[in-house]
Coordinates of C-alpha atoms in Angstrom, one line a residue:
M1 CA -53.2 86.8 -5.3
T2 CA -52.5 89.4 -3.7
P3 CA -52.2 90.8 0.4
V4 CA -55.8 92.1 0.2
E5 CA -57.1 89.4 -1.7
L6 CA -56.0 86.4 0.0
S7 CA -57.3 88.9 3.1
R8 CA -60.1 88.6 2.3
T9 CA -59.7 84.8 1.6
V10 CA -59.1 84.3 5.1
L11 CA -62.1 86.2 6.2
R12 CA -64.1 83.9 3.6
A13 CA -62.2 80.6 5.5
V14 CA -63.3 81.9 8.9
R15 CA -66.9 82.4 7.6
R16 CA -67.5 79.0 6.8
A17 CA -66.4 77.5 9.5
V18 CA -68.9 79.7 11.6
D19 CA -71.4 78.8 9.4
E20 CA -71.0 75.6 9.4
G21 CA -70.9 75.4 13.3
E22 CA -67.5 75.0 14.1
L23 CA -66.5 78.1 15.4
S24 CA -68.7 80.0 16.9
V25 CA -67.8 83.6 17.0
V26 CA -68.0 86.9 15.2
V27 CA -66.3 87.0 11.7
P28 CA -64.0 89.9 11.9
V29 CA -63.3 93.1 9.4
R30 CA -60.1 92.5 8.5
A31 CA -57.6 89.7 8.3
V32 CA -53.7 90.4 9.1
V33 CA -51.8 88.6 6.1
T34 CA -47.8 89.5 5.8
P35 CA -44.6 87.7 5.1
P36 CA -43.8 84.7 7.6
G37 CA -41.5 85.7 10.3
P38 CA -38.8 83.9 11.9
G39 CA -40.0 80.2 12.0
G40 CA -42.9 80.4 9.7
C41 CA -42.8 79.3 6.3
G42 CA -44.5 79.9 2.7
D43 CA -45.6 83.0 1.5
Y44 CA -47.6 84.6 3.7
A45 CA -49.0 84.5 7.3
T46 CA -51.7 85.1 9.4
N47 CA -52.4 85.6 13.1
I48 CA -56.1 85.1 12.4
A49 CA -56.0 82.3 15.1
L50 CA -54.6 83.8 17.8
Q51 CA -57.0 86.7 16.8
L52 CA -60.6 84.8 17.3
A53 CA -58.9 82.3 20.6
R54 CA -60.2 84.1 23.3
S55 CA -63.8 84.6 21.8
A56 CA -64.0 81.3 20.0
G57 CA -63.0 79.9 23.7
R58 CA -60.4 77.4 22.4
P59 CA -56.8 77.5 22.1
A60 CA -55.5 79.8 19.4
R61 CA -53.7 76.2 17.6
Q62 CA -57.0 74.4 18.1
V63 CA -58.4 77.1 15.9
A64 CA -56.4 77.3 13.6
E65 CA -56.5 73.3 13.1
I66 CA -60.3 74.1 12.2
L67 CA -59.4 76.8 10.1
R68 CA -56.7 75.4 7.8
P69 CA -59.1 72.6 5.8
H70 CA -61.2 75.3 4.7
L71 CA -58.2 77.7 3.7
T72 CA -56.5 74.7 1.6
R73 CA -59.7 74.0 -0.1
S74 CA -59.5 78.0 -1.4
E75 CA -59.0 78.7 -4.8
G76 CA -55.2 79.8 -5.3
V77 CA -53.8 78.3 -1.8
A78 CA -51.7 75.5 -2.5
D79 CA -50.9 74.6 1.0
V80 CA -50.8 75.6 4.4
A81 CA -48.5 75.2 7.7
I82 CA -49.7 76.2 11.5
T83 CA -46.3 77.0 13.5
G84 CA -45.9 78.4 16.7
P85 CA -48.8 78.9 19.2
G86 CA -51.2 79.3 16.1
F87 CA -50.2 81.0 13.0
L88 CA -51.5 79.5 9.5
N89 CA -49.0 79.5 7.2
I90 CA -50.1 79.8 3.8
R91 CA -48.4 78.5 0.1
L92 CA -49.8 80.1 -2.7
G93 CA -50.4 77.9 -5.9
G94 CA -49.7 79.5 -9.5
G95 CA -49.7 82.8 -10.3
A96 CA -49.1 84.3 -7.2
G97 CA -46.2 86.6 -8.5
A98 CA -48.4 87.6 -11.4
S99 CA -51.4 89.0 -9.4
L100 CA -48.9 91.3 -7.3
V101 CA -47.5 92.6 -9.8
R102 CA -51.3 93.3 -11.7
E103 CA -52.2 95.0 -8.4
I104 CA -49.2 97.3 -8.4
Q105 CA -49.1 98.1 -11.9
R106 CA -53.1 99.0 -11.1
R107 CA -52.6 100.9 -8.2
R108 CA -48.8 102.8 -9.5
D109 CA -48.0 105.0 -5.8
A110 CA -51.0 104.1 -4.7
Y111 CA -49.9 100.6 -4.0
G112 CA -50.0 99.7 -0.1
H113 CA -52.0 102.4 0.6
G114 CA -55.1 101.4 3.0
D115 CA -58.2 102.9 5.5
I116 CA -56.9 102.0 9.3
L117 CA -57.0 105.4 10.2
A118 CA -60.0 107.0 8.0
G119 CA -61.6 109.4 9.4
Q120 CA -59.1 109.7 12.1
I121 CA -57.1 113.0 13.1
V122 CA -53.8 112.4 14.1
P123 CA -52.4 115.0 16.4
L124 CA -48.1 115.6 16.6
R125 CA -46.6 117.7 18.9
I126 CA -42.7 118.6 17.7
P127 CA -40.1 120.4 19.5
Y128 CA -38.1 123.6 17.6
D129 CA -35.7 120.9 16.2
I130 CA -34.7 120.1 12.9
R131 CA -34.6 115.8 13.0
A132 CA -38.3 116.6 14.6
E133 CA -39.7 118.5 12.0
V134 CA -38.1 116.4 9.0
V135 CA -39.8 113.2 10.8
A136 CA -43.4 114.8 11.7
D137 CA -42.7 116.2 7.6
T138 CA -42.7 112.5 6.4
L139 CA -45.1 111.3 8.9
V140 CA -48.0 113.5 7.8
R141 CA -47.6 111.9 4.3
I142 CA -47.4 108.0 5.9
V143 CA -49.9 109.0 7.9
A144 CA -52.5 110.1 4.7
T145 CA -51.7 106.5 3.0
Q146 CA -53.5 105.3 5.7
G147 CA -56.5 107.7 5.6
G148 CA -55.7 109.4 8.1
R149 CA -54.9 113.5 8.5
A150 CA -52.3 114.7 10.3
E151 CA -52.2 117.7 12.6
V152 CA -48.6 119.1 14.0
H153 CA -48.3 121.7 16.8
H154 CA -44.8 123.3 18.1
I155 CA -44.1 122.6 21.9
H156 CA -43.1 125.7 23.2
P157 CA -40.2 125.2 24.9
S158 CA -41.5 127.2 28.5
R159 CA -44.0 124.3 28.0
A160 CA -42.1 121.7 26.9
E161 CA -42.6 117.8 29.0
P162 CA -40.2 117.6 32.1
A163 CA -36.8 115.8 30.6
G164 CA -37.5 112.6 32.1
T165 CA -41.0 112.2 30.8
D166 CA -41.1 108.7 28.4
L167 CA -41.8 109.8 24.9
S168 CA -40.8 106.8 22.8
R169 CA -43.8 104.7 23.4
A170 CA -46.1 107.3 22.5
E171 CA -48.3 106.1 19.0
P172 CA -49.7 108.0 16.8
P173 CA -48.3 109.9 13.3
G174 CA -48.0 112.9 10.7
T175 CA -47.7 116.2 9.6
D176 CA -46.4 117.7 6.2
L177 CA -44.0 120.7 6.7
S178 CA -41.9 120.2 3.6
R179 CA -42.7 119.5 0.0
A180 CA -45.1 122.0 -1.7
N181 CA -42.6 121.2 -4.4
P182 CA -41.2 118.0 -5.3
A183 CA -38.3 118.8 -3.5
G184 CA -39.1 118.5 0.0
T185 CA -38.6 120.4 3.1
D186 CA -36.4 123.0 2.9
L187 CA -33.7 122.2 5.8
S188 CA -32.3 125.6 5.7
Q189 CA -35.7 127.4 6.9
A190 CA -36.4 124.2 9.3
K191 CA -33.3 125.3 11.1
T192 CA -33.8 129.0 11.2
A193 CA -36.8 128.1 12.2
G194 CA -35.6 125.9 15.1
N195 CA -33.9 128.7 16.1
D196 CA -36.6 131.0 17.1
P197 CA -39.5 129.4 19.0
S198 CA -41.4 132.9 19.1
H199 CA -42.2 132.1 15.6
A200 CA -45.1 129.4 17.2
E201 CA -47.2 128.4 13.6
P202 CA -50.5 127.1 14.2
P203 CA -51.3 123.3 13.3
R204 CA -50.7 122.5 9.6
T205 CA -51.8 119.9 7.6
R206 CA -51.5 118.5 4.2
A207 CA -53.2 115.3 3.8
P208 CA -56.3 115.3 1.7
Q209 CA -59.9 115.1 4.0
A210 CA -60.7 112.0 4.4
D211 CA -64.0 110.3 3.5
P212 CA -66.6 110.0 6.8
P213 CA -65.7 106.7 9.0
R214 CA -68.1 103.5 7.8
L215 CA -69.7 101.9 10.8
D216 CA -67.2 99.0 10.9
R217 CA -64.5 101.3 12.0
L218 CA -66.5 103.3 14.7
H219 CA -65.3 100.8 17.1
R220 CA -61.6 101.5 16.2
P221 CA -60.1 104.3 19.3
H222 CA -59.1 107.7 18.3
P223 CA -55.4 108.1 18.4
Q224 CA -54.0 110.0 21.6
T225 CA -52.1 113.2 21.0
T226 CA -48.4 111.7 19.9
T227 CA -45.5 114.3 21.2
L228 CA -42.2 113.5 18.9
R229 CA -38.9 113.9 20.2
P230 CA -36.1 111.6 18.6
T231 CA -32.6 112.3 19.0
P232 CA -31.2 115.5 17.8
A233 CA -28.7 115.4 15.1
P234 CA -25.0 115.8 16.2
E235 CA -24.6 118.4 13.8
D236 CA -26.6 120.5 11.4
P237 CA -27.1 118.1 8.5
T238 CA -28.1 120.6 5.5
P239 CA -24.7 120.6 4.2
L240 CA -25.2 117.0 2.7
G241 CA -28.0 118.1 0.8
P242 CA -31.7 117.7 1.0
D243 CA -31.8 113.8 0.1
A244 CA -28.8 112.9 1.6
A245 CA -29.7 115.0 4.7
R246 CA -33.5 113.8 4.9
W247 CA -32.2 110.0 4.9
A248 CA -29.8 110.8 7.7
L249 CA -32.7 111.6 10.0
L250 CA -35.0 109.2 9.0
H251 CA -33.2 105.9 8.3
P252 CA -32.2 105.4 11.8
A253 CA -35.0 104.9 14.6
S254 CA -35.6 108.1 16.1
H255 CA -34.2 106.8 20.0
D256 CA -31.3 106.1 17.9
R257 CA -28.4 109.4 17.4
P258 CA -29.0 109.9 13.4
R259 CA -24.9 110.2 11.7
I260 CA -24.1 112.8 10.1
S261 CA -21.9 112.6 7.9
A262 CA -20.1 112.3 4.0
D263 CA -20.8 108.9 4.0
H264 CA -24.2 109.1 2.8
L265 CA -23.1 111.1 -0.2
L266 CA -20.7 108.2 -1.7
Q267 CA -21.7 106.1 -4.4
R268 CA -20.8 102.8 -3.1
E269 CA -22.4 99.3 -2.2
S270 CA -21.8 100.1 1.8
N271 CA -24.4 103.4 1.5
P272 CA -27.8 102.5 1.9
L273 CA -29.4 105.4 0.5
F274 CA -27.3 104.5 -2.5
R275 CA -28.4 100.9 -3.0
V276 CA -32.0 102.5 -2.6
R277 CA -31.6 105.2 -5.6
Y278 CA -29.4 103.1 -8.0
A279 CA -31.7 99.9 -7.7
H280 CA -34.5 102.4 -8.7
A281 CA -32.3 103.4 -11.1
R282 CA -31.6 100.1 -12.6
T283 CA -35.3 99.6 -12.9
R284 CA -35.6 102.4 -15.2
A285 CA -32.2 101.5 -17.3
L286 CA -33.9 97.6 -17.5
T287 CA -37.3 99.4 -18.7
R288 CA -34.7 101.2 -21.7
N289 CA -32.8 98.3 -22.8
A290 CA -36.3 96.0 -23.1
A291 CA -37.6 98.6 -25.3
A292 CA -34.5 97.7 -27.4
L293 CA -34.9 94.6 -27.7
G294 CA -38.6 95.1 -28.0
C295 CA -39.5 93.3 -24.8
T296 CA -42.1 94.8 -22.8
G297 CA -42.9 93.3 -19.5
D298 CA -46.1 91.3 -19.2
P299 CA -46.6 89.6 -15.5
G300 CA -46.2 86.0 -15.2
D301 CA -44.7 83.5 -12.3
V302 CA -41.0 83.7 -11.4
P303 CA -39.3 80.7 -11.2
E304 CA -37.6 80.0 -7.1
D305 CA -35.1 79.1 -8.8
V306 CA -34.4 82.6 -10.0
P307 CA -31.5 84.7 -7.9
G308 CA -33.4 87.3 -5.5
G309 CA -37.0 86.5 -7.5
D310 CA -38.7 85.4 -4.4
E311 CA -37.1 87.9 -2.2
L312 CA -38.5 90.7 -4.2
V313 CA -41.5 89.3 -4.5
G314 CA -41.8 88.6 -1.0
A315 CA -40.5 92.6 -0.1
L316 CA -43.1 93.8 -2.4
A317 CA -45.7 91.9 -1.1
G318 CA -45.0 93.1 2.3
Y319 CA -45.1 96.7 1.9
P320 CA -48.0 97.7 2.6
A321 CA -48.1 96.1 6.2
V322 CA -44.9 98.0 6.7
L323 CA -46.6 101.3 5.7
T324 CA -49.5 100.4 7.9
Q325 CA -46.8 99.5 10.5
A326 CA -45.2 103.0 10.0
A327 CA -48.0 104.8 10.5
L328 CA -49.6 103.1 13.8
H329 CA -46.4 103.3 15.1
R330 CA -45.0 107.1 14.2
A331 CA -42.0 105.2 12.7
P332 CA -40.7 106.3 9.2
D333 CA -37.5 104.8 9.6
R334 CA -38.9 101.1 9.3
L335 CA -40.3 102.3 6.1
A336 CA -36.2 103.4 5.1
R337 CA -35.0 99.7 6.2
H338 CA -37.7 98.0 4.0
L339 CA -36.7 100.0 1.1
V340 CA -33.3 99.0 1.3
T341 CA -34.6 94.9 1.8
T342 CA -36.3 95.6 -1.8
A343 CA -33.9 97.3 -3.3
D344 CA -31.2 94.7 -2.3
A345 CA -33.7 92.0 -4.1
L346 CA -34.1 93.9 -6.9
L347 CA -30.1 94.4 -7.3
A348 CA -30.0 90.3 -6.9
F349 CA -32.5 90.2 -9.1
Q350 CA -31.3 92.4 -12.4
H351 CA -29.2 90.3 -13.9
T352 CA -31.6 87.5 -14.4
V353 CA -34.2 90.0 -16.5
L354 CA -32.9 90.9 -20.0
P355 CA -31.8 88.0 -22.2
L356 CA -28.0 87.2 -22.8
G357 CA -25.7 87.7 -26.3
D358 CA -28.2 86.2 -28.9
E359 CA -30.9 84.8 -26.7
K360 CA -34.7 86.5 -27.9
P361 CA -36.8 87.8 -25.6
S362 CA -39.4 84.9 -24.2
A363 CA -42.2 84.7 -21.4
A364 CA -39.7 84.3 -18.6
H365 CA -38.2 87.9 -19.6
R366 CA -41.3 89.6 -19.6
A367 CA -42.2 88.1 -16.6
R368 CA -39.7 89.5 -15.1
L369 CA -39.3 92.8 -16.4
A370 CA -42.9 93.1 -15.3
L371 CA -41.7 92.4 -12.0
A372 CA -38.4 94.5 -11.7
E373 CA -40.8 97.6 -12.8
A374 CA -43.4 96.9 -10.2
A375 CA -40.2 97.3 -7.9
G376 CA -39.5 100.4 -9.7
T377 CA -42.3 101.5 -8.6
V378 CA -42.4 100.5 -4.8
L379 CA -39.0 102.0 -4.8
A380 CA -40.1 105.3 -6.2
G381 CA -43.3 105.5 -3.8
G382 CA -41.4 105.1 -1.1
L383 CA -38.7 107.4 -1.4
S384 CA -41.5 110.1 -2.1
L385 CA -43.2 109.5 1.1
L386 CA -39.9 110.1 2.7
G387 CA -39.4 113.1 0.7
I388 CA -36.7 112.0 -1.4
S389 CA -35.9 112.1 -4.9
A390 CA -35.7 109.1 -7.4
P391 CA -34.0 109.8 -10.5
D392 CA -33.8 107.8 -13.1
Y393 CA -30.2 108.0 -13.9
L394 CA -27.7 107.6 -11.6

C-alpha cells in the first residue's frame, strides 16, 4: 500500500465512522500520512484524529479510538496503535514494500508530485545575491511538483526592506533561473547579475501552466508574496563547479551560513553530496551487474531483518511528504537532507541485493534489486530538482 492509497484508506475509515453515527464531522478532502515521528511506531502515522477533534467536539484521543477499529479492519492494514495526544500509527500487512516500489516504477520522476498548490501562483522576491538566485531557481521546480507556478521578482536595492525585517518566517516558494539545459544555473552569470542591480528583470517562470483549481480546493488560502533572503555565502562558490556549488548553497537551512569549501569535492564518506551521488551510481551498477547474472528487479516484500531495508522503505515512503513540505515552507534544504537519509539507507542495504558466490538469483534478490532501483529513481529525481547531476558512474 502506497502513502496515497493509505491516505484514501484513512478517509474511508472516517467516512464509515460518520455513516455509522460515531462521528459528526465533514469528511476532509485529504488525510496526511507520514513515517512515524519520535515516539511513534509502525510503518506510517496520521494526525487525522487531531484534525477532526474540534469539529467532532471530542478529545483527539477519543476520535482516534473511534477510528482505530475501522482502520484495523481495512485491507492491507495489520495493526493500528494510538500514541501521544491521538496519533494513529499504522502497521501495514504484507505487500507494503512491493506496492511502494510499483508506485515508484509507475510514476518514475513524477513520484512524490502532488496538487496541494494546484492553480496557485507563488510570488517570490529575491535580492541580487547568488545564494538567493540558486534557492529561488530550485524552488520553482519544487513548487511545480505540487501543481503551483512560481514567479520571481528581484528586489531593487533602493526598495529593500529595513535590516531588521524578519523574513525567516515567510511562507511561499518557487522560481527557475537555471536549467534551460540540464547543466543548471550558470552561477557565474548569477553573480554578475547580482553586481548590476540596474538590469532588473521581469518575473520569470519555468513551471508549466497548472490546471484550473477544482471546487474542493477553493477553500485553500492563496500564498502571500514571499521574500527570500537566505544568509549569503561568505565567498564566491563558483570555483567549486555547478554541482558542488549548488549543494553548498542549498544543503544548509536558509538561516545558516553556507560553508564554501573544497570538502564538497572530496569523494569521501564525510561528504554528504558524494554519498548521495555515489548511492545513485551504486543503484545503476547493481542493475548492470544483475543483468550480467540474468536477474531483473521484481517488486516484492523485503524481510525486516535485511540491513537497511526498513530504513530504505521508510525513506522512499516519506519522500512525497518531504517534497510537499519543501514547497510549502520554501525550504529546499529539507529535500537535500532527505536525499542524504535515503542515500545512507541505500548504502547500508546494497550489500544484500545480489547473490554471493555460487548462489543463484532468487525472488528475494529480485525484490531487493527492485527496491534499490526505486531508490535510484528517487535520488535522481531529487537531485534533478536541486539542479544537480546524477551520474551513472562515479
